[in-house]
Amino acid sequence: MVHSGRLSEACFPCRGRRIKCDKTRPGCSQCKRMNITCSGYRELWDQKFRDMNESVAKAAQKSYKNSVSRTARPRKALPKPDEIDHLSSLTPLGSTTTSGSSYDTDQSMIWPTITHSVKDIAIVHFMTSYIPGSHFDYLPTIHCQVDSSSTLLATVQAAATAALGQEMRQPHLMQQARRLYVRALLETNTALANPSTATEDATLISVLLLGLFETIAWIGPRTPDSWIIHTRGALVLLKLRGSQQFKTRIGRQLFVQVTRIACVNSLQQKSRLPAELKDLMKEAALHESEYSKYQFAHLTGEVADLVADINEKKCNAGVIVEAAKVLDSKYILLGKRLPPYQEIETATSQSGVCSKTFHRYSDHRAAQLWNSYRMTRILLNEIVYAFPSSTNSKNSAIQTEAIQHVQQMAADICASLSQFTIANGSVTLGAPTHLAWTMVFPSTISKASAASLLWPLSVVRGASKVSEEVKQFAEEQLKILASGCRMPQAERIGALKYDDDSLENG
């Protein structure tokens, strides 16, 4: 048995729409105003505790039996992914991970046996266990405000069901999530084809959630191609939304979110940020008081340009090293503008990785920002080391300094893990003899916050100038993420060879 937490006393229609219920008897005034029948109010005491595993297991058994009984029934198939492309003239959102499959668009077929309570559980789990600590922190408010016909409801349900399926390790829920994904994809493409809805906040959020679905459902160590396609689609929408998007807080927040994703994608693809996006970033900076948000993106764009130049072999070694050093110095200056953090020395004589120092930040978001800074500096200094100049003595000093920077950034990333794994005022010592503490995730940490460690740990593990001991530490933490937070992607990343890791692939 697990505690369900504080249950809402609201009626079912108000809970479904996530609006405040005044709990007037016999029926609430909100239902009366919407001219619908109020369901009344449930008894909370007998629902205070519920066995989630048993509930989902019963739903799975019922789903299996019903699916067997329906095999002889003719079904109307959805178009295959390669047939969806023509539905949208704005962005190529047709690629999905469900290649070769066909699904029923009928809502009753998408949820053939899953009860309303399980659908509610998926949404509640998603909003309380995944969204906090993520860049979708605006979603609960927007989800309550959209019209019942909005495509956003379908994309939220798809992502929420996928998150619950992964958390509960229930294959049948993942199958349902993929069906919901195809339905959400069709609805999103319909919204994109309509000029009046294509530039709405809900449409852009839907595209971002389709990308999030890919990261949740994808089990491989590499970035899925369909995530890249959704990222490109979001960039197209930024251009369509133009200057108008900077006039509202949510518009600016969505712009920053898409810009960050675009920067990651550019580094991974070894390509440049689109010129149109750079122009929009300059305009956005005029509307945003937090300078570091856009300065970080601008610098990342410069790093992406350098990586693209290297990939295209446009520069000689001397130019590459100088450009990387200049960018690294710019990041050092930017680091002075980032939120401060506390370095805490532990009273232990143990030697090895993270044995004496851990970090405490104001919040998880600050730790994530710092780790983005450190990952980029690791990349730049690995570039400096990899392209020696012609003067041997000078080159030796430059390479020695680059190695020191890489090792310091890797150590800082390892020390930052305490923000996610150690409660204030306590340090857990022991376990592996070369570690001063082990990762133990508190129940209050969100899945998104834990997932934000995947890339930093992968970068540490893949950096060529990081010691084997530090790499082993990063690999162990990836395994702990895989088991403790149920992230199969972490296990697959941890299984990669060092020379086939994150830095090799952006």
mmCIF file of C-alpha atoms in Angstrom, residues 309-310 312-320:
data_model
loop_
_atom_site.group_PDB
_atom_site.id
_atom_site.type_symbol
_atom_site.label_atom_id
_atom_site.label_comp_id
_atom_site.label_asym_id
_atom_site.label_seq_id
_atom_site.Cartn_x
_atom_site.Cartn_y
_atom_site.Cartn_z
ATOM 1 C CA ASP A 309 33.691 24.889 -38.837
ATOM 2 C CA ILE A 310 35.766 22.030 -37.436
ATOM 3 C CA GLU A 312 33.556 21.162 -42.292
ATOM 4 C CA LYS A 313 37.361 21.525 -42.001
ATOM 5 C CA LYS A 314 37.225 25.251 -42.712
ATOM 6 C CA CYS A 315 39.945 26.338 -40.258
ATOM 7 C CA ASN A 316 43.514 25.351 -39.473
ATOM 8 C CA ALA A 317 44.627 24.204 -36.029
ATOM 9 C CA GLY A 318 45.932 27.598 -34.915
ATOM 10 C CA VAL A 319 42.659 29.385 -35.714
ATOM 11 C CA ILE A 320 40.629 26.650 -34.003
#
